[in-house]
Short mmCIF file of C-alpha atoms in Angstrom, two decimals:
data_model
loop_
_atom_site.label_atom_id
_atom_site.label_comp_id
_atom_site.label_asym_id
_atom_site.label_seq_id
_atom_site.Cartn_x
_atom_site.Cartn_y
_atom_site.Cartn_z
CA UNK A 1 0.23 -0.14 -0.19
CA UNK A 2 2.87 2.83 1.04
CA UNK A 3 4.40 1.42 -2.24
CA UNK A 4 1.57 1.93 -3.92
CA UNK A 5 0.99 5.48 -3.16
CA UNK A 6 4.53 6.20 -3.34
CA UNK A 7 4.47 4.99 -6.93
CA UNK A 8 1.37 7.35 -7.34
CA UNK A 9 2.86 10.34 -6.20
CA UNK A 10 6.31 10.21 -8.07
CA UNK A 11 5.17 9.04 -11.19
CA UNK A 12 2.67 12.58 -11.93
CA UNK A 13 5.28 13.96 -9.64
CA UNK A 14 8.32 16.69 -10.39
CA UNK A 15 11.49 15.04 -11.17
CA UNK A 16 13.75 16.30 -8.85
CA UNK A 17 10.88 14.44 -6.00
CA UNK A 18 11.35 11.16 -8.43
CA UNK A 19 15.32 11.75 -8.28
CA UNK A 20 15.14 12.18 -4.32
CA UNK A 21 12.81 9.16 -3.60
CA UNK A 22 15.01 6.73 -6.05
CA UNK A 23 17.99 7.22 -4.45
CA UNK A 24 16.75 6.99 -1.17
CA UNK A 25 15.72 3.60 -1.87
CA UNK A 26 19.03 2.62 -2.74
CA UNK A 27 20.45 4.28 -0.21
CA UNK A 28 18.06 2.47 2.44
CA UNK A 29 19.05 -0.78 1.01
CA UNK A 30 22.69 -0.41 0.00
CA UNK A 31 24.97 -2.50 1.71
CA UNK A 32 28.31 -3.83 1.73
CA UNK A 33 29.84 -0.90 -0.59
CA UNK A 34 29.87 1.02 -3.83
CA UNK A 35 29.95 -1.44 -6.17
CA UNK A 36 26.86 -3.64 -4.02
CA UNK A 37 24.70 -1.31 -4.98
CA UNK A 38 24.59 -1.48 -9.18
CA UNK A 39 21.58 -3.95 -9.21
CA UNK A 40 20.04 -1.13 -7.16
CA UNK A 41 20.96 1.48 -9.38
CA UNK A 42 19.94 -1.37 -12.53
CA UNK A 43 16.72 -1.72 -11.01
CA UNK A 44 15.30 1.51 -10.02
CA UNK A 45 17.07 3.66 -12.56
CA UNK A 46 16.76 1.78 -16.00
CA UNK A 47 14.03 -0.35 -15.91
CA UNK A 48 11.64 1.40 -13.62
CA UNK A 49 12.47 4.12 -14.45
CA UNK A 50 14.23 3.95 -17.54
CA UNK A 51 16.63 7.49 -17.20
CA UNK A 52 20.08 5.36 -18.71
CA UNK A 53 21.24 1.85 -20.54
CA UNK A 54 22.80 -0.18 -19.22
CA UNK A 55 25.87 0.94 -21.17
CA UNK A 56 25.46 4.27 -19.45
CA UNK A 57 25.66 2.65 -16.02
CA UNK A 58 28.75 1.04 -16.42
CA UNK A 59 30.10 4.77 -17.91
CA UNK A 60 28.83 6.62 -14.78
CA UNK A 61 30.38 3.94 -12.53
CA UNK A 62 33.81 4.46 -13.91
CA UNK A 63 33.80 8.25 -13.83
CA UNK A 64 32.90 7.83 -10.35
CA UNK A 65 35.16 5.50 -9.23
CA UNK A 66 38.01 8.31 -10.69
CA UNK A 67 36.80 11.59 -9.03
CA UNK A 68 37.09 12.50 -5.12
CA UNK A 69 34.50 10.34 -2.67
CA UNK A 70 32.16 7.86 -2.62
CA UNK A 71 30.81 6.11 -5.95
CA UNK A 72 27.65 6.35 -4.53
CA UNK A 73 27.22 9.80 -3.55
CA UNK A 74 29.51 11.10 -6.72
CA UNK A 75 26.73 8.41 -9.27
CA UNK A 76 23.82 10.20 -7.66
CA UNK A 77 25.40 13.53 -8.20
CA UNK A 78 25.67 12.48 -11.97
CA UNK A 79 22.93 10.96 -13.09
CA UNK A 80 20.87 13.86 -10.59
CA UNK A 81 22.47 16.49 -13.06
CA UNK A 82 21.86 14.88 -16.21
CA UNK A 83 17.89 14.30 -15.08
CA UNK A 84 17.49 17.24 -13.18
CA UNK A 85 20.25 19.89 -13.81
CA UNK A 86 21.88 21.43 -10.21
CA UNK A 87 19.05 21.31 -8.21
CA UNK A 88 18.37 17.37 -9.30
CA UNK A 89 22.62 16.24 -8.61
CA UNK A 90 22.18 17.74 -4.81
CA UNK A 91 18.75 15.74 -4.09
CA UNK A 92 19.72 12.69 -5.25
CA UNK A 93 22.72 13.17 -3.39
CA UNK A 94 21.04 14.42 0.11
CA UNK A 95 18.59 11.25 -0.93
CA UNK A 96 21.63 8.88 -0.99
CA UNK A 97 23.14 10.33 2.13
CA UNK A 98 19.95 10.23 4.28
CA UNK A 99 19.76 7.20 5.16
CA UNK A 100 22.94 7.00 6.68
CA UNK A 101 22.11 9.95 8.66
CA UNK A 102 19.04 8.52 9.87
CA UNK A 103 19.56 4.97 10.89
CA UNK A 104 23.78 5.73 12.23
CA UNK A 105 22.13 8.69 14.38
CA UNK A 106 19.01 6.89 15.54
CA UNK A 107 21.62 3.82 16.34
CA UNK A 108 24.45 5.98 18.36
CA UNK A 109 21.49 8.01 20.83
CA UNK A 110 19.68 4.27 21.44
CA UNK A 111 22.13 1.59 21.40
CA UNK A 112 25.51 3.52 22.07
CA UNK A 113 28.46 1.21 21.82
CA UNK A 114 26.52 -2.02 22.66
CA UNK A 115 25.85 -2.60 18.51
CA UNK A 116 27.70 -6.00 18.34
CA UNK A 117 24.40 -8.26 17.85
CA UNK A 118 24.10 -11.37 16.61
CA UNK A 119 20.85 -11.67 14.83
CA UNK A 120 22.38 -8.49 13.26
CA UNK A 121 25.45 -9.46 12.08
CA UNK A 122 23.34 -13.18 11.01
CA UNK A 123 21.09 -10.95 8.78
CA UNK A 124 23.86 -9.36 7.40
CA UNK A 125 25.86 -12.50 6.58
CA UNK A 126 23.22 -13.81 4.56
CA UNK A 127 22.86 -10.28 2.84
CA UNK A 128 25.96 -10.33 1.49
CA UNK A 129 25.98 -13.93 0.07
CA UNK A 130 22.53 -12.61 -2.11
CA UNK A 131 25.20 -9.54 -2.72
CA UNK A 132 27.25 -12.48 -4.18
CA UNK A 133 24.72 -13.88 -6.77
CA UNK A 134 23.26 -10.12 -7.31
CA UNK A 135 26.63 -8.67 -8.24
CA UNK A 136 27.81 -11.97 -10.65
CA UNK A 137 24.47 -11.34 -12.42
CA UNK A 138 25.32 -7.49 -13.03
CA UNK A 139 28.54 -8.02 -13.66
CA UNK A 140 27.11 -10.92 -16.66
CA UNK A 141 25.19 -8.21 -17.70
CA UNK A 142 27.72 -5.28 -17.64
CA UNK A 143 30.18 -7.56 -19.70
CA UNK A 144 27.36 -7.95 -22.30
CA UNK A 145 26.88 -4.47 -23.00
CA UNK A 146 29.97 -2.74 -22.56
CA UNK A 147 32.68 -4.99 -23.65
CA UNK A 148 32.68 -5.69 -26.89
CA UNK A 149 36.59 -6.80 -29.09
CA UNK A 150 39.26 -8.70 -28.09
CA UNK A 151 40.96 -5.57 -26.81
CA UNK A 152 38.49 -4.87 -24.14
CA UNK A 153 38.12 -8.29 -23.66
CA UNK A 154 42.33 -8.21 -23.15
CA UNK A 155 42.11 -5.21 -20.48
CA UNK A 156 38.87 -7.42 -18.97
CA UNK A 157 41.54 -9.87 -17.87
CA UNK A 158 44.18 -8.06 -17.79
CA UNK A 159 43.03 -5.72 -15.01
CA UNK A 160 41.37 -8.25 -13.58
CA UNK A 161 44.86 -10.59 -12.70
CA UNK A 162 46.02 -7.23 -12.10
CA UNK A 163 43.59 -6.98 -9.60
CA UNK A 164 44.47 -10.60 -7.94
CA UNK A 165 47.77 -9.70 -7.83
CA UNK A 166 47.05 -7.16 -5.21
CA UNK A 167 48.11 -3.65 -8.29
CA UNK A 168 46.22 -0.50 -6.71
CA UNK A 169 42.60 0.26 -8.74
CA UNK A 170 43.78 3.68 -9.18
CA UNK A 171 46.41 2.29 -11.45
CA UNK A 172 44.55 0.34 -13.38
CA UNK A 173 41.64 2.48 -14.31
CA UNK A 174 44.49 5.21 -15.20
CA UNK A 175 46.06 2.57 -17.29
CA UNK A 176 42.58 0.93 -18.72
CA UNK A 177 42.42 5.20 -19.61
CA UNK A 178 45.63 5.08 -21.39
CA UNK A 179 45.80 1.93 -23.44
CA UNK A 180 42.05 3.44 -24.30
CA UNK A 181 43.19 6.31 -25.90
CA UNK A 182 46.46 4.69 -27.65
CA UNK A 183 44.51 2.02 -29.43
CA UNK A 184 42.42 4.87 -30.72
CA UNK A 185 45.60 7.05 -32.37
CA UNK A 186 46.31 3.47 -33.41
CA UNK A 187 43.52 2.92 -35.41
CA UNK A 188 43.57 6.65 -36.58
CA UNK A 189 46.69 6.24 -38.89
CA UNK B 1 31.50 25.19 20.11
CA UNK B 2 31.72 27.12 16.99
CA UNK B 3 35.49 25.65 17.04
CA UNK B 4 34.27 22.05 17.27
CA UNK B 5 31.57 23.04 14.47
CA UNK B 6 34.20 24.10 12.16
CA UNK B 7 37.44 21.65 13.15
CA UNK B 8 34.06 18.68 11.71
CA UNK B 9 33.56 20.83 8.64
CA UNK B 10 37.53 20.93 8.01
CA UNK B 11 38.43 17.12 8.97
CA UNK B 12 35.71 15.70 6.76
CA UNK B 13 35.86 18.06 3.61
CA UNK B 14 39.21 17.61 3.54
CA UNK B 15 38.79 13.91 3.31
CA UNK B 16 35.98 14.16 1.08
CA UNK B 17 37.96 15.73 -1.40
CA UNK B 18 41.43 14.01 -1.55
CA UNK B 19 40.19 10.31 -1.23
CA UNK B 20 39.76 9.03 -4.23
CA UNK B 21 38.73 5.26 -5.75
CA UNK B 22 35.72 5.26 -3.43
CA UNK B 23 34.62 5.19 0.30
CA UNK B 24 37.23 2.40 1.35
CA UNK B 25 40.20 4.46 0.48
CA UNK B 26 38.81 6.82 3.00
CA UNK B 27 38.90 4.68 6.06
CA UNK B 28 42.99 4.83 6.81
CA UNK B 29 42.45 9.42 6.64
CA UNK B 30 39.46 8.75 9.01
CA UNK B 31 41.84 6.41 11.18
CA UNK B 32 45.31 9.51 11.38
CA UNK B 33 42.41 12.17 11.54
CA UNK B 34 39.98 10.57 14.09
CA UNK B 35 43.45 9.75 16.79
CA UNK B 36 44.75 12.88 16.14
CA UNK B 37 41.65 15.08 16.91
CA UNK B 38 41.85 12.86 19.78
CA UNK B 39 37.81 11.57 19.09
CA UNK B 40 38.35 8.08 18.64
CA UNK B 41 41.44 5.82 18.69
CA UNK B 42 40.99 3.07 15.91
CA UNK B 43 40.60 0.44 18.14
CA UNK B 44 36.97 2.10 18.62
CA UNK B 45 36.72 3.15 14.69
CA UNK B 46 37.37 -0.33 13.76
CA UNK B 47 34.03 -1.25 15.58
CA UNK B 48 32.52 1.73 14.45
CA UNK B 49 33.26 -0.10 11.09
CA UNK B 50 31.46 -3.06 11.57
CA UNK B 51 28.32 -1.20 12.69
CA UNK B 52 28.68 1.14 9.55
CA UNK B 53 28.74 -2.02 7.50
CA UNK B 54 25.99 -3.82 8.60
CA UNK B 55 23.85 -0.82 8.45
CA UNK B 56 22.60 0.38 4.96
CA UNK B 57 24.07 3.59 3.48
CA UNK B 58 27.42 4.18 1.93
CA UNK B 59 29.89 3.06 4.61
CA UNK B 60 32.42 6.49 4.48
CA UNK B 61 29.14 8.02 5.31
CA UNK B 62 27.76 5.77 8.11
CA UNK B 63 30.88 6.22 9.50
CA UNK B 64 31.29 10.12 9.04
CA UNK B 65 27.52 10.37 11.13
CA UNK B 66 28.61 8.07 13.77
CA UNK B 67 31.98 10.40 14.91
CA UNK B 68 29.94 13.58 14.33
CA UNK B 69 27.29 12.29 16.61
CA UNK B 70 30.13 11.57 19.14
CA UNK B 71 31.75 15.00 18.45
CA UNK B 72 29.04 17.17 18.51
CA UNK B 73 25.63 15.68 19.09
CA UNK B 74 23.22 15.13 16.11
CA UNK B 75 24.08 18.62 15.08
CA UNK B 76 27.57 16.82 14.44
CA UNK B 77 26.22 13.86 12.79
CA UNK B 78 25.09 15.77 10.47
CA UNK B 79 27.46 18.30 9.85
CA UNK B 80 30.10 15.50 9.57
CA UNK B 81 28.17 14.00 6.84
CA UNK B 82 27.44 16.83 4.53
CA UNK B 83 31.26 17.85 4.89
CA UNK B 84 32.65 14.29 4.04
CA UNK B 85 29.88 14.46 0.88
CA UNK B 86 30.34 18.21 -0.43
CA UNK B 87 33.57 17.97 -2.31
CA UNK B 88 32.24 15.08 -3.87
CA UNK B 89 28.90 16.81 -5.02
CA UNK B 90 30.62 19.94 -6.09
CA UNK B 91 33.26 18.65 -7.61
CA UNK B 92 30.85 16.03 -9.53
CA UNK B 93 28.40 19.02 -10.48
CA UNK B 94 31.41 20.48 -11.97
CA UNK B 95 33.15 17.77 -14.09
CA UNK B 96 29.22 16.21 -14.83
CA UNK B 97 29.20 19.56 -16.88
CA UNK B 98 31.74 19.17 -18.81
CA UNK B 99 31.95 15.56 -19.50
CA UNK B 100 27.87 16.11 -21.07
CA UNK B 101 29.95 18.59 -23.21
CA UNK B 102 32.44 16.44 -24.70
CA UNK B 103 29.52 13.98 -24.55
CA UNK B 104 29.96 12.07 -28.07
CA UNK B 105 33.64 13.39 -28.53
CA UNK B 106 35.88 10.13 -30.23
CA UNK B 107 38.27 10.78 -27.63
CA UNK B 108 35.78 10.29 -24.69
CA UNK B 109 34.51 7.86 -26.30
CA UNK B 110 38.26 5.75 -26.55
CA UNK B 111 39.27 6.28 -22.73
CA UNK B 112 35.92 5.02 -21.81
CA UNK B 113 36.32 2.37 -24.10
CA UNK B 114 39.61 1.52 -22.01
CA UNK B 115 37.62 1.95 -18.58
CA UNK B 116 34.71 0.19 -19.33
CA UNK B 117 36.39 -3.43 -19.03
CA UNK B 118 38.62 -1.98 -16.35
CA UNK B 119 35.49 -1.18 -14.28
CA UNK B 120 33.45 -4.56 -14.78
CA UNK B 121 36.65 -6.31 -13.17
CA UNK B 122 36.54 -3.85 -10.28
CA UNK B 123 32.80 -5.05 -9.63
CA UNK B 124 33.95 -8.36 -10.15
CA UNK B 125 37.03 -8.13 -7.61
CA UNK B 126 34.73 -6.57 -5.49
CA UNK B 127 32.03 -9.45 -5.78
CA UNK B 128 35.05 -12.15 -5.02
CA UNK B 129 36.08 -10.16 -1.73
CA UNK B 130 32.40 -10.19 -0.76
CA UNK B 131 32.59 -13.79 -1.38
CA UNK B 132 35.92 -14.74 -0.04
CA UNK B 133 34.82 -13.04 3.94
CA UNK B 134 31.17 -14.53 3.49
CA UNK B 135 32.21 -18.39 2.66
CA UNK B 136 35.17 -19.08 4.32
CA UNK B 137 35.33 -18.74 8.36
CA UNK B 138 38.00 -16.81 9.16
CA UNK B 139 41.69 -16.83 7.46
CA UNK B 140 41.01 -20.59 6.11
CA UNK B 141 40.33 -22.21 4.15
CA UNK B 142 36.74 -24.39 5.10
CA UNK B 143 33.61 -23.51 3.47
CA UNK B 144 30.50 -22.12 5.04
CA UNK B 145 27.50 -23.97 4.50
CA UNK B 146 24.85 -21.61 5.25
CA UNK B 147 25.58 -18.63 3.22
CA UNK B 148 27.28 -20.61 -0.01
CA UNK B 149 23.23 -22.14 0.38
CA UNK B 150 21.58 -18.38 0.73
CA UNK B 151 23.56 -17.55 -2.75
CA UNK B 152 22.76 -20.38 -4.11
CA UNK B 153 19.04 -20.08 -3.13
CA UNK B 154 19.31 -16.43 -4.21
CA UNK B 155 20.57 -17.39 -7.74
CA UNK B 156 18.02 -19.70 -8.20
CA UNK B 157 15.38 -16.99 -7.72
CA UNK B 158 17.22 -14.30 -9.97
CA UNK B 159 17.61 -15.79 -12.92
CA UNK B 160 13.68 -17.44 -13.05
CA UNK B 161 12.27 -14.60 -12.05
CA UNK B 162 14.15 -11.53 -13.65
CA UNK B 163 11.84 -8.51 -13.25
CA UNK B 164 12.40 -9.43 -9.34
CA UNK B 165 13.06 -6.03 -7.30
CA UNK B 166 16.53 -6.73 -5.18
CA UNK B 167 14.89 -5.04 -2.80
CA UNK B 168 13.06 -7.95 -1.98
CA UNK B 169 15.49 -10.93 -2.34
CA UNK B 170 17.82 -8.36 0.20
CA UNK B 171 14.93 -8.51 2.68
CA UNK B 172 14.46 -13.17 1.78
CA UNK B 173 18.51 -13.04 2.62
CA UNK B 174 18.37 -10.88 5.85
CA UNK B 175 15.53 -13.18 6.97
CA UNK B 176 17.58 -16.17 5.91
CA UNK B 177 20.47 -15.23 7.44
CA UNK B 178 18.73 -14.56 10.68
CA UNK B 179 16.88 -18.15 10.80
CA UNK B 180 19.56 -20.12 9.64
CA UNK B 181 23.00 -18.90 10.96
#
């Protein structure tokens, strides 16, 4: 019922309100760090709102990990700005931040430092097991939409090997950008 | 009191501006700054971090809200979190307007053609890391069977019900975790 009301409100409402609600939802169900929110973004932004495509999402995440700050807020600001200008970027970011503010403030003042609850840890372990399955599916989809041709596959495999042997992610991102640029130059000649 | 708020703004804004590669890159900076300011020992912060991971929201934002609350109450929590987020928001607002201008430029396309496979590798690697801490006991190679069963269950469900909302799967797996584990 609450879900129906919310959808009725957002379908006719201003784009900024839609952005706020969408990112608020992502914020409330986002566990396990930036990359783990990708299945939520897929559902909310691609399937439900139809604001972006799979390939756009991959591009936005690529961009968000290179700019300072958390991937979640960077992606929210970017998509918000694209859909609803500067105000859209601001409300999308506030939407994704709000659950942190609300829940952590409540926990701090209600539970203090006694938050080592076994049931909460078990619920979270269950969620992490779910994240593995969901990230697996997202990787499959993003691979299909974003990796085309032998050069792309080679970059993907080399990046994965580099990560597994402990190379720094930032270094690999920079190298990926350079390789993309060089292959472009070569194909021009 | 104003001074305390200004310190919160300064510390969190600085960390927000100088951390690259997502929220996890902020953690070492948090530890150094919090000890320096006398807000929290590194041991205490690791407890906060485990709370920040099990609660929804970005891990870095959750940590900032907690520490801000500890230093200056609710107002401190709000100030710390917004200060940590604002460099991202400002930088991203500017850059996304620049990026929109070069949207279909061949050089931009070429660079992103190199970046996209790296990003897919990073996402897959994040999945590996979550799997490692979820499916094995501590630092050993002993398998934890129950999380594996939950993972397979979710994988099967999402395979057959393609349009299912991930929020539903997250709630289902939290319940399975509480019941089974």
